[in-house]
């Protein structure tokens, strides 16, 4: 039962370390943001979106997932609060380049179905999965990913919407300790499966109607921000 990992020689696998595509980031599809991120998130990296409720966390996650599918990546989008058909409609709206609102998609079904056919035939696969928000833990998500991999689907990027809905897998003395542990488990999951990951955290009350949302406005444990490799905040004033 002992851990057999005794470390590594600093000169091991230097050729891989020096490879030009060592990081190989997955862009968000938002040009200004990707320039700040040196191309996007690479596999094993964790991006955290901080925003108050109603600002558009799910829309952002859907946009990133949609673009990753467009460039041929395998994408897993996990959500807790929305209905799958709503997420599907948001993806269809993305593929129509904003030509129609969600409500207008039905009236233009023939055109939408033609675009759907084209996208379906292109490389990459996008899986949507709704989990219950009152009982899901990171080990539950890990087991689900293992099941997908066993069936031939290996995600390149995971969108988890959002981390506050994930429950700790064990009991803690304080709620904040549990939140930090959940984020740490999520980071470990990304490293284990070698996938890039985005998640979102709710801002606290001071984030509502703020001109700029900063790290002091993270709801709950500050560790949810500290563990992330890239932190993005979105503000929405009146």
Short mmCIF file of C-alpha atoms in Angstrom, two decimals:
data_model
loop_
_atom_site.label_atom_id
_atom_site.label_comp_id
_atom_site.label_asym_id
_atom_site.label_seq_id
_atom_site.Cartn_x
_atom_site.Cartn_y
_atom_site.Cartn_z
CA UNK A 1 0.00 0.00 0.00
CA UNK A 2 2.99 2.34 0.06
CA UNK A 3 3.31 5.08 -2.54
CA UNK A 4 5.89 3.88 -5.09
CA UNK A 5 6.58 7.38 -6.46
CA UNK A 6 10.10 8.20 -5.29
CA UNK A 7 10.39 11.42 -7.30
CA UNK A 8 12.11 12.02 -10.62
CA UNK A 9 15.49 13.03 -11.96
CA UNK A 10 15.46 16.66 -13.09
CA UNK A 11 16.81 15.57 -16.49
CA UNK A 12 14.08 13.00 -17.21
CA UNK A 13 11.96 13.57 -20.35
CA UNK A 14 13.71 16.86 -21.21
CA UNK A 15 12.67 16.44 -24.86
CA UNK A 16 9.01 16.64 -23.81
CA UNK A 17 9.68 19.64 -21.58
CA UNK A 18 11.31 21.49 -24.48
CA UNK A 19 8.58 20.65 -26.98
CA UNK A 20 7.12 23.75 -28.64
CA UNK A 21 3.55 22.57 -28.07
CA UNK A 22 4.16 21.76 -24.41
CA UNK A 23 1.33 24.01 -23.21
CA UNK A 24 -0.99 23.90 -26.25
CA UNK A 25 -3.79 26.07 -24.79
CA UNK A 26 -7.48 25.79 -25.66
CA UNK A 27 -8.80 29.30 -26.48
CA UNK A 28 -12.08 30.66 -25.15
CA UNK A 29 -13.01 32.20 -28.50
CA UNK A 30 -13.06 35.66 -26.90
CA UNK A 31 -10.09 37.34 -28.56
CA UNK A 32 -9.30 39.98 -25.95
CA UNK A 33 -9.44 37.40 -23.17
CA UNK A 34 -7.34 34.86 -25.03
CA UNK A 35 -4.60 37.45 -25.54
CA UNK A 36 -4.39 37.97 -21.78
CA UNK A 37 -4.27 34.19 -21.24
CA UNK A 38 -1.49 33.51 -23.75
CA UNK A 39 -3.96 31.60 -25.91
CA UNK A 40 -6.34 30.16 -23.33
CA UNK A 41 -6.21 27.38 -20.73
CA UNK A 42 -3.90 24.42 -21.22
CA UNK A 43 -4.63 20.90 -20.01
CA UNK A 44 -4.27 20.64 -16.25
CA UNK A 45 -4.96 24.34 -15.76
CA UNK A 46 -7.92 25.72 -13.81
CA UNK A 47 -9.75 28.90 -14.76
CA UNK A 48 -12.18 30.49 -12.29
CA UNK A 49 -14.94 32.93 -13.26
CA UNK A 50 -16.05 35.22 -10.42
CA UNK A 51 -19.36 37.03 -10.82
CA UNK A 52 -22.54 37.91 -8.96
CA UNK A 53 -25.76 36.05 -9.70
CA UNK A 54 -27.51 36.88 -12.96
CA UNK A 55 -24.40 38.27 -14.67
CA UNK A 56 -24.01 35.45 -17.20
CA UNK A 57 -21.79 32.70 -15.79
CA UNK A 58 -23.67 29.98 -17.67
CA UNK A 59 -23.62 31.98 -20.89
CA UNK A 60 -19.83 32.40 -20.57
CA UNK A 61 -19.34 28.68 -19.90
CA UNK A 62 -21.52 27.80 -22.88
CA UNK A 63 -19.58 30.18 -25.14
CA UNK A 64 -16.24 28.62 -24.13
CA UNK A 65 -17.62 25.07 -24.54
CA UNK A 66 -19.07 25.98 -27.94
CA UNK A 67 -15.80 27.39 -29.25
CA UNK A 68 -13.82 24.39 -28.03
CA UNK A 69 -16.18 22.10 -29.98
CA UNK A 70 -15.79 24.35 -33.03
CA UNK A 71 -12.01 23.81 -33.05
CA UNK A 72 -12.36 20.04 -32.79
CA UNK A 73 -11.95 19.47 -29.05
CA UNK A 74 -13.85 16.97 -26.94
CA UNK A 75 -15.88 19.01 -24.45
CA UNK A 76 -17.75 18.07 -21.28
CA UNK A 77 -20.15 20.71 -19.93
CA UNK A 78 -21.54 19.93 -16.47
CA UNK A 79 -24.29 22.05 -14.94
CA UNK A 80 -26.64 21.91 -11.98
CA UNK A 81 -29.30 24.60 -12.22
CA UNK A 82 -30.33 24.86 -15.89
CA UNK A 83 -32.40 22.48 -17.97
CA UNK A 84 -30.46 20.63 -20.70
CA UNK A 85 -32.73 21.98 -23.45
CA UNK A 86 -31.89 25.56 -22.38
CA UNK A 87 -28.16 24.84 -22.72
CA UNK A 88 -28.82 23.18 -26.08
CA UNK A 89 -30.62 26.30 -27.29
CA UNK A 90 -27.73 28.50 -26.17
CA UNK A 91 -25.34 26.37 -28.21
CA UNK A 92 -27.59 26.57 -31.24
CA UNK A 93 -27.73 30.36 -30.86
CA UNK A 94 -23.91 30.44 -30.74
CA UNK A 95 -23.70 28.40 -33.94
CA UNK A 96 -26.11 30.82 -35.61
CA UNK A 97 -23.62 33.62 -34.75
CA UNK A 98 -26.23 35.53 -32.79
CA UNK A 99 -28.52 35.79 -35.81
CA UNK A 100 -31.51 34.66 -33.75
CA UNK A 101 -32.51 34.95 -30.10
CA UNK A 102 -33.34 31.77 -28.20
CA UNK A 103 -37.05 32.35 -28.82
CA UNK A 104 -36.50 32.86 -32.56
CA UNK A 105 -34.72 29.54 -33.10
CA UNK A 106 -37.98 27.59 -33.37
CA UNK A 107 -39.35 29.87 -36.11
CA UNK A 108 -36.18 29.24 -38.13
CA UNK A 109 -35.88 25.54 -37.39
CA UNK A 110 -35.02 24.50 -40.96
CA UNK A 111 -31.99 26.81 -41.10
CA UNK A 112 -30.93 25.82 -37.58
CA UNK A 113 -31.13 22.11 -38.39
CA UNK A 114 -28.86 22.57 -41.41
CA UNK A 115 -26.22 24.26 -39.24
CA UNK A 116 -26.68 21.52 -36.64
CA UNK A 117 -25.99 18.87 -39.30
CA UNK A 118 -22.76 20.59 -40.35
CA UNK A 119 -21.51 20.99 -36.78
CA UNK A 120 -22.39 17.41 -35.90
CA UNK A 121 -20.20 16.10 -38.73
CA UNK A 122 -17.17 18.18 -37.70
CA UNK A 123 -14.43 16.77 -35.39
CA UNK A 124 -14.89 16.99 -31.64
CA UNK A 125 -17.81 16.07 -29.43
CA UNK A 126 -19.76 18.11 -26.88
CA UNK A 127 -21.41 16.24 -24.01
CA UNK A 128 -23.92 18.01 -21.72
CA UNK A 129 -24.52 16.52 -18.28
CA UNK A 130 -26.87 17.76 -15.55
CA UNK A 131 -26.07 16.69 -11.97
CA UNK A 132 -28.20 17.22 -8.85
CA UNK A 133 -27.03 20.26 -6.87
CA UNK A 134 -27.73 18.80 -3.42
CA UNK A 135 -25.66 15.61 -3.49
CA UNK A 136 -22.94 15.75 -6.18
CA UNK A 137 -19.29 15.51 -5.09
CA UNK A 138 -16.05 15.63 -7.07
CA UNK A 139 -15.65 11.83 -6.71
CA UNK A 140 -19.08 11.47 -8.38
CA UNK A 141 -17.88 13.63 -11.29
CA UNK A 142 -14.59 11.73 -11.45
CA UNK A 143 -16.45 8.42 -11.70
CA UNK A 144 -18.63 9.81 -14.48
CA UNK A 145 -15.56 10.92 -16.46
CA UNK A 146 -13.99 7.48 -16.05
CA UNK A 147 -17.19 5.99 -17.47
CA UNK A 148 -17.04 8.32 -20.48
CA UNK A 149 -13.40 7.45 -21.10
CA UNK A 150 -14.21 3.73 -20.95
CA UNK A 151 -16.76 4.35 -23.71
CA UNK A 152 -14.23 6.16 -25.91
CA UNK A 153 -14.87 9.81 -24.99
CA UNK A 154 -11.84 11.55 -23.44
CA UNK A 155 -12.56 15.22 -22.64
CA UNK A 156 -10.02 17.86 -23.59
CA UNK A 157 -11.80 20.52 -21.53
CA UNK A 158 -14.37 20.49 -18.72
CA UNK A 159 -16.80 23.32 -17.95
CA UNK A 160 -18.21 22.97 -14.42
CA UNK A 161 -21.13 25.34 -13.87
CA UNK A 162 -20.56 25.93 -11.03
CA UNK A 163 -18.30 24.84 -8.16
CA UNK A 164 -20.55 26.22 -5.40
CA UNK A 165 -23.09 23.51 -6.25
CA UNK A 166 -20.58 20.70 -5.56
CA UNK A 167 -20.74 19.19 -2.08
CA UNK A 168 -17.68 18.20 0.01
CA UNK A 169 -17.02 14.46 -0.04
CA UNK A 170 -16.39 14.42 3.74
CA UNK A 171 -17.40 16.40 6.79
CA UNK A 172 -15.56 19.57 7.87
CA UNK A 173 -15.75 21.72 10.98
CA UNK A 174 -16.64 24.75 8.85
CA UNK A 175 -18.41 25.30 5.54
CA UNK A 176 -15.48 27.35 4.25
CA UNK A 177 -13.01 24.48 4.81
CA UNK A 178 -15.28 22.24 2.78
CA UNK A 179 -15.42 24.73 -0.10
CA UNK A 180 -11.64 24.95 -0.28
CA UNK A 181 -11.36 21.18 -0.30
CA UNK A 182 -13.86 20.88 -3.17
CA UNK A 183 -11.84 23.30 -5.31
CA UNK A 184 -8.62 21.46 -4.49
CA UNK A 185 -10.26 18.17 -5.50
CA UNK A 186 -11.37 19.74 -8.78
CA UNK A 187 -7.83 20.93 -9.51
CA UNK A 188 -6.56 17.42 -8.78
CA UNK A 189 -9.16 15.93 -11.12
CA UNK A 190 -7.98 18.14 -13.98
CA UNK A 191 -4.39 17.09 -13.40
CA UNK A 192 -5.25 13.40 -13.13
CA UNK A 193 -7.20 13.31 -16.40
CA UNK A 194 -4.98 15.88 -18.15
CA UNK A 195 -7.82 18.20 -19.13
CA UNK A 196 -8.34 21.96 -18.99
CA UNK A 197 -11.08 23.16 -16.65
CA UNK A 198 -13.26 26.21 -16.15
CA UNK A 199 -15.59 26.73 -13.22
CA UNK A 200 -17.44 29.66 -11.69
CA UNK A 201 -17.93 31.00 -8.17
CA UNK A 202 -20.62 33.30 -6.87
CA UNK A 203 -19.65 36.77 -5.76
CA UNK A 204 -20.77 37.92 -2.32
CA UNK A 205 -23.28 40.68 -1.66
CA UNK A 206 -20.75 43.44 -2.38
CA UNK A 207 -20.27 42.04 -5.91
CA UNK A 208 -23.84 42.95 -6.83
CA UNK A 209 -23.89 46.16 -8.89
CA UNK A 210 -20.10 46.65 -8.40
CA UNK A 211 -18.26 48.53 -11.14
CA UNK A 212 -15.29 46.16 -10.66
CA UNK A 213 -15.46 42.73 -8.98
CA UNK A 214 -12.23 41.75 -7.23
CA UNK A 215 -11.02 38.77 -5.18
CA UNK A 216 -12.30 40.25 -1.91
CA UNK A 217 -15.83 39.69 -3.27
CA UNK A 218 -15.61 35.90 -3.55
CA UNK A 219 -18.52 34.33 -1.71
CA UNK A 220 -17.45 31.85 0.96
CA UNK A 221 -13.87 30.60 1.15
CA UNK A 222 -11.10 32.69 -0.42
CA UNK A 223 -9.37 29.39 -1.23
CA UNK A 224 -11.76 28.99 -4.16
CA UNK A 225 -9.86 31.82 -5.81
CA UNK A 226 -6.39 31.03 -4.49
CA UNK A 227 -6.38 27.55 -6.04
CA UNK A 228 -7.25 28.77 -9.54
CA UNK A 229 -4.51 29.35 -12.13
CA UNK A 230 -6.38 32.12 -13.92
CA UNK A 231 -9.09 34.27 -12.33
CA UNK A 232 -11.59 36.24 -14.40
CA UNK A 233 -14.21 38.51 -12.88
CA UNK A 234 -17.26 39.95 -14.58
CA UNK A 235 -19.10 42.99 -13.25
CA UNK A 236 -22.55 44.20 -14.19
CA UNK A 237 -23.68 47.55 -12.82
CA UNK A 238 -27.18 48.95 -13.16
#
